[in-house]
């Protein structure tokens, strides 16, 4: 409204619409994106206006020059640095060529209208900058890891106490998929908040600059862990259907359940909102590695099918441990 009022009072009616339109283009979800889109739009607008004025002055107003203008504008609009505003070269060029006949005075008024809209949009965003949500992103990561820990513990208890039934295993598979989708959403929200922190005049808590990269690494580690947990439950699903799970020795199930619980403890240290205690995390990873070795050294089972099942479960656990160690290395510089 402010952009339209200013343009309406100082500019001809033919170009007034460009002011509020530019203000809408400029206002994006983050201040960084608003500045970026404003620069891209202004460059596209300038290119379209210069192109229209040049063709009108050198070749005149003809149908073939209009076609040439459109062709050149569309070609220039493919420049990647202009982003999604590349088409504005053709739009502004057509307005300047058709409505303004390529006249310098019309183009000057057009530029002034766009400038008014851009200034109004940026000033509005500076006066009301978007809020910072760093703590919310940290809490979302912690909640994700809490959900994973709870389900891993449930998986360990059921695997150790008795053979889980098919419905229980399939419920775990559905929950892993649900958590994986949640991890993707959290990852997107962290990326958005990272962009929101750029150029944002609102202050956040001390250490916020390091908190977002750490949360991003933690989500990446969680996504990899979920891939392996989904693989474990998929193996269990096939084992339940085939009846092979009941033949797995109790000593192996106990060792494997203990390994899963220790893995959940390591995840707890990675996913917490406070600073990660590297010593405690390393200790949990070492205990998990020792339990993995014990599970691998269990007496061999006579049935080859059961040996194959145990080997598959151990392979998934080893990959899970490897990704936890990789997550530990990624987090170590910022923890």
Short mmCIF file of C-alpha atoms in Angstrom, two decimals, residues 59-299:
data_model
loop_
_atom_site.label_atom_id
_atom_site.label_comp_id
_atom_site.label_asym_id
_atom_site.label_seq_id
_atom_site.Cartn_x
_atom_site.Cartn_y
_atom_site.Cartn_z
CA UNK A 59 15.43 -0.25 -35.29
CA UNK A 60 12.11 1.43 -34.49
CA UNK A 61 8.77 0.02 -33.41
CA UNK A 62 7.88 -2.87 -35.72
CA UNK A 63 6.47 -6.34 -35.38
CA UNK A 64 9.82 -7.91 -36.24
CA UNK A 65 11.64 -5.79 -33.64
CA UNK A 66 9.05 -6.86 -31.06
CA UNK A 67 9.73 -10.48 -31.98
CA UNK A 68 13.47 -9.90 -31.79
CA UNK A 69 13.05 -8.22 -28.40
CA UNK A 70 11.12 -11.21 -27.08
CA UNK A 71 13.64 -13.70 -28.45
CA UNK A 72 16.65 -11.90 -26.97
CA UNK A 73 14.88 -11.32 -23.64
CA UNK A 74 13.97 -15.00 -23.28
CA UNK A 75 17.55 -16.00 -24.09
CA UNK A 76 18.95 -13.59 -21.50
CA UNK A 77 16.40 -14.82 -18.98
CA UNK A 78 18.12 -18.22 -18.93
CA UNK A 79 21.10 -16.78 -17.05
CA UNK A 80 21.26 -18.74 -13.80
CA UNK A 81 22.30 -15.80 -11.65
CA UNK A 82 18.92 -14.22 -12.26
CA UNK A 83 17.21 -17.23 -10.68
CA UNK A 84 13.46 -17.42 -11.20
CA UNK A 85 13.33 -13.72 -12.16
CA UNK A 86 14.88 -14.25 -15.57
CA UNK A 87 11.46 -14.06 -17.21
CA UNK A 88 11.14 -10.49 -15.92
CA UNK A 89 13.52 -9.39 -18.66
CA UNK A 90 10.89 -10.25 -21.25
CA UNK A 91 7.99 -8.91 -19.17
CA UNK A 92 9.59 -5.53 -18.45
CA UNK A 93 10.95 -5.32 -21.99
CA UNK A 94 7.49 -5.88 -23.47
CA UNK A 95 5.94 -3.23 -21.21
CA UNK A 96 8.66 -0.71 -22.03
CA UNK A 97 8.44 -1.48 -25.75
CA UNK A 98 4.64 -1.64 -26.13
CA UNK A 99 3.29 0.78 -23.53
CA UNK A 100 6.24 3.18 -23.41
CA UNK A 101 7.32 2.84 -27.05
CA UNK A 102 10.88 2.59 -25.83
CA UNK A 103 10.98 6.20 -24.70
CA UNK A 104 13.62 7.17 -22.18
CA UNK A 105 11.16 9.15 -20.06
CA UNK A 106 8.83 6.16 -19.74
CA UNK A 107 11.73 3.88 -18.88
CA UNK A 108 12.93 6.38 -16.28
CA UNK A 109 9.51 6.43 -14.64
CA UNK A 110 9.42 2.64 -14.80
CA UNK A 111 12.77 2.40 -13.05
CA UNK A 112 11.61 4.87 -10.41
CA UNK A 113 8.44 2.84 -9.75
CA UNK A 114 10.42 -0.37 -9.37
CA UNK A 115 12.89 1.37 -7.05
CA UNK A 116 10.03 2.65 -4.84
CA UNK A 117 8.61 -0.87 -4.57
CA UNK A 118 12.00 -2.40 -3.79
CA UNK A 119 12.75 0.18 -1.09
CA UNK A 120 9.32 -0.24 0.52
CA UNK A 121 9.67 -4.02 0.54
CA UNK A 122 13.15 -4.03 2.06
CA UNK A 123 12.29 -1.38 4.64
CA UNK A 124 9.24 -3.38 5.71
CA UNK A 125 11.36 -6.50 6.09
CA UNK A 126 14.00 -4.62 8.09
CA UNK A 127 11.38 -3.13 10.41
CA UNK A 128 9.71 -6.50 10.92
CA UNK A 129 12.45 -9.10 10.42
CA UNK A 130 11.46 -12.75 10.79
CA UNK A 131 11.98 -14.32 14.19
CA UNK A 132 14.93 -16.63 14.89
CA UNK A 133 14.09 -20.26 15.68
CA UNK A 134 17.44 -21.82 16.48
CA UNK A 135 16.30 -23.36 19.76
CA UNK A 136 13.19 -24.78 18.10
CA UNK A 137 15.40 -26.52 15.54
CA UNK A 138 17.62 -27.93 18.31
CA UNK A 139 14.57 -29.18 20.18
CA UNK A 140 13.22 -30.79 17.02
CA UNK A 141 16.49 -32.69 16.55
CA UNK A 142 16.45 -33.78 20.20
CA UNK A 143 12.84 -34.96 19.86
CA UNK A 144 13.80 -36.92 16.74
CA UNK A 145 16.58 -38.72 18.58
CA UNK A 146 14.31 -39.36 21.57
CA UNK A 147 11.84 -41.07 19.25
CA UNK A 148 14.60 -43.19 17.72
CA UNK A 149 15.99 -44.15 21.14
CA UNK A 150 12.57 -45.18 22.45
CA UNK A 151 11.89 -47.42 19.48
CA UNK A 152 15.38 -48.94 19.51
CA UNK A 153 14.92 -49.80 23.18
CA UNK A 154 11.54 -51.37 22.37
CA UNK A 155 13.14 -53.35 19.56
CA UNK A 156 15.90 -54.58 21.89
CA UNK A 157 13.45 -55.62 24.62
CA UNK A 158 11.23 -57.55 22.23
CA UNK A 159 14.19 -59.19 20.49
CA UNK A 160 15.69 -60.35 23.79
CA UNK A 161 12.55 -61.42 25.63
CA UNK A 162 10.81 -63.31 22.84
CA UNK A 163 10.36 -63.38 19.11
CA UNK A 164 8.37 -60.30 18.03
CA UNK A 165 5.28 -61.05 15.98
CA UNK A 166 4.70 -59.85 12.44
CA UNK A 167 2.39 -56.99 13.45
CA UNK A 168 4.95 -55.61 15.89
CA UNK A 169 7.77 -55.72 13.35
CA UNK A 170 5.65 -54.04 10.69
CA UNK A 171 4.66 -51.37 13.18
CA UNK A 172 8.37 -50.64 13.70
CA UNK A 173 8.85 -50.41 9.95
CA UNK A 174 6.04 -47.89 9.69
CA UNK A 175 7.52 -45.87 12.56
CA UNK A 176 10.99 -45.84 10.95
CA UNK A 177 9.46 -44.49 7.76
CA UNK A 178 7.58 -41.87 9.74
CA UNK A 179 10.75 -40.83 11.57
CA UNK A 180 12.68 -40.69 8.29
CA UNK A 181 10.07 -38.34 6.84
CA UNK A 182 10.29 -36.24 10.01
CA UNK A 183 14.08 -36.10 9.71
CA UNK A 184 13.74 -34.79 6.15
CA UNK A 185 11.38 -32.06 7.33
CA UNK A 186 13.73 -31.10 10.17
CA UNK A 187 16.64 -30.97 7.75
CA UNK A 188 14.69 -28.59 5.51
CA UNK A 189 13.72 -26.41 8.48
CA UNK A 190 17.37 -26.20 9.60
CA UNK A 191 18.44 -25.14 6.11
CA UNK A 192 15.70 -22.49 6.12
CA UNK A 193 16.77 -21.23 9.55
CA UNK A 194 20.41 -21.11 8.43
CA UNK A 195 19.34 -18.84 5.59
CA UNK A 196 17.13 -16.86 7.98
CA UNK A 197 20.16 -16.08 10.16
CA UNK A 198 21.95 -14.29 7.30
CA UNK A 199 21.53 -10.50 7.39
CA UNK A 200 18.90 -10.88 10.11
CA UNK A 201 19.17 -8.00 12.63
CA UNK A 202 17.45 -10.04 15.34
CA UNK A 203 19.90 -11.43 17.86
CA UNK A 204 19.86 -15.02 19.00
CA UNK A 205 21.52 -16.73 21.96
CA UNK A 206 25.28 -17.09 22.21
CA UNK A 207 26.54 -20.04 20.21
CA UNK A 208 23.63 -20.02 17.75
CA UNK A 209 26.06 -19.83 14.82
CA UNK A 210 27.56 -23.18 15.85
CA UNK A 211 24.24 -24.73 16.92
CA UNK A 212 22.70 -24.87 13.45
CA UNK A 213 25.63 -26.66 11.73
CA UNK A 214 25.74 -29.12 14.62
CA UNK A 215 22.00 -29.76 14.35
CA UNK A 216 22.41 -30.30 10.60
CA UNK A 217 25.15 -32.89 11.16
CA UNK A 218 23.07 -34.59 13.85
CA UNK A 219 20.10 -34.91 11.49
CA UNK A 220 22.37 -36.34 8.79
CA UNK A 221 23.64 -38.94 11.27
CA UNK A 222 20.06 -39.75 12.29
CA UNK A 223 19.00 -40.26 8.67
CA UNK A 224 21.83 -42.73 8.12
CA UNK A 225 21.04 -44.57 11.34
CA UNK A 226 17.39 -44.81 10.35
CA UNK A 227 18.39 -46.42 7.04
CA UNK A 228 20.16 -49.20 8.94
CA UNK A 229 17.38 -49.58 11.50
CA UNK A 230 14.89 -49.94 8.67
CA UNK A 231 17.14 -52.61 7.21
CA UNK A 232 17.25 -54.45 10.56
CA UNK A 233 13.47 -54.50 10.90
CA UNK A 234 13.10 -55.50 7.25
CA UNK A 235 15.36 -58.49 7.97
CA UNK A 236 13.30 -59.31 11.06
CA UNK A 237 10.12 -59.08 9.01
CA UNK A 238 11.42 -61.69 6.56
CA UNK A 239 12.71 -63.84 9.44
CA UNK A 240 9.32 -63.78 11.19
CA UNK A 241 7.48 -64.71 7.99
CA UNK A 242 9.85 -67.61 7.33
CA UNK A 243 9.90 -68.81 10.96
CA UNK A 244 13.68 -68.56 11.19
CA UNK A 245 13.71 -65.99 13.98
CA UNK A 246 12.57 -68.54 16.56
CA UNK A 247 15.66 -70.64 15.81
CA UNK A 248 18.09 -67.84 16.69
CA UNK A 249 19.99 -68.78 19.88
CA UNK A 250 19.03 -66.89 23.04
CA UNK A 251 22.66 -65.96 23.73
CA UNK A 252 22.88 -64.17 20.37
CA UNK A 253 19.60 -62.37 20.94
CA UNK A 254 20.77 -61.18 24.34
CA UNK A 255 24.06 -59.87 22.94
CA UNK A 256 22.34 -58.19 20.02
CA UNK A 257 19.76 -56.55 22.29
CA UNK A 258 22.53 -55.22 24.53
CA UNK A 259 24.25 -53.83 21.43
CA UNK A 260 21.07 -52.03 20.38
CA UNK A 261 20.65 -50.48 23.85
CA UNK A 262 24.23 -49.19 23.87
CA UNK A 263 23.70 -47.79 20.40
CA UNK A 264 20.64 -45.93 21.69
CA UNK A 265 22.80 -44.47 24.46
CA UNK A 266 25.30 -43.18 21.89
CA UNK A 267 22.45 -41.59 19.95
CA UNK A 268 21.33 -39.86 23.13
CA UNK A 269 24.66 -38.05 23.38
CA UNK A 270 24.53 -37.00 19.72
CA UNK A 271 20.94 -35.73 19.75
CA UNK A 272 20.85 -33.68 22.94
CA UNK A 273 20.37 -29.91 22.77
CA UNK A 274 23.31 -29.16 25.08
CA UNK A 275 26.97 -29.52 24.19
CA UNK A 276 27.93 -33.09 23.46
CA UNK A 277 30.22 -34.68 26.00
CA UNK A 278 32.83 -36.20 23.69
CA UNK A 279 34.21 -38.49 26.39
CA UNK A 280 30.82 -40.01 27.18
CA UNK A 281 30.03 -40.45 23.50
CA UNK A 282 33.38 -42.12 22.84
CA UNK A 283 32.83 -44.39 25.84
CA UNK A 284 29.40 -45.45 24.55
CA UNK A 285 30.81 -46.13 21.09
CA UNK A 286 33.62 -48.22 22.56
CA UNK A 287 31.16 -50.27 24.62
CA UNK A 288 28.99 -50.79 21.56
CA UNK A 289 32.02 -51.89 19.53
CA UNK A 290 32.93 -54.43 22.24
CA UNK A 291 29.37 -55.78 22.30
CA UNK A 292 29.41 -56.07 18.53
CA UNK A 293 32.59 -58.16 18.78
CA UNK A 294 30.97 -60.40 21.39
CA UNK A 295 27.90 -60.90 19.23
CA UNK A 296 30.11 -61.85 16.29
CA UNK A 297 31.98 -64.41 18.39
CA UNK A 298 28.92 -66.39 19.43
CA UNK A 299 29.12 -70.16 18.84
#
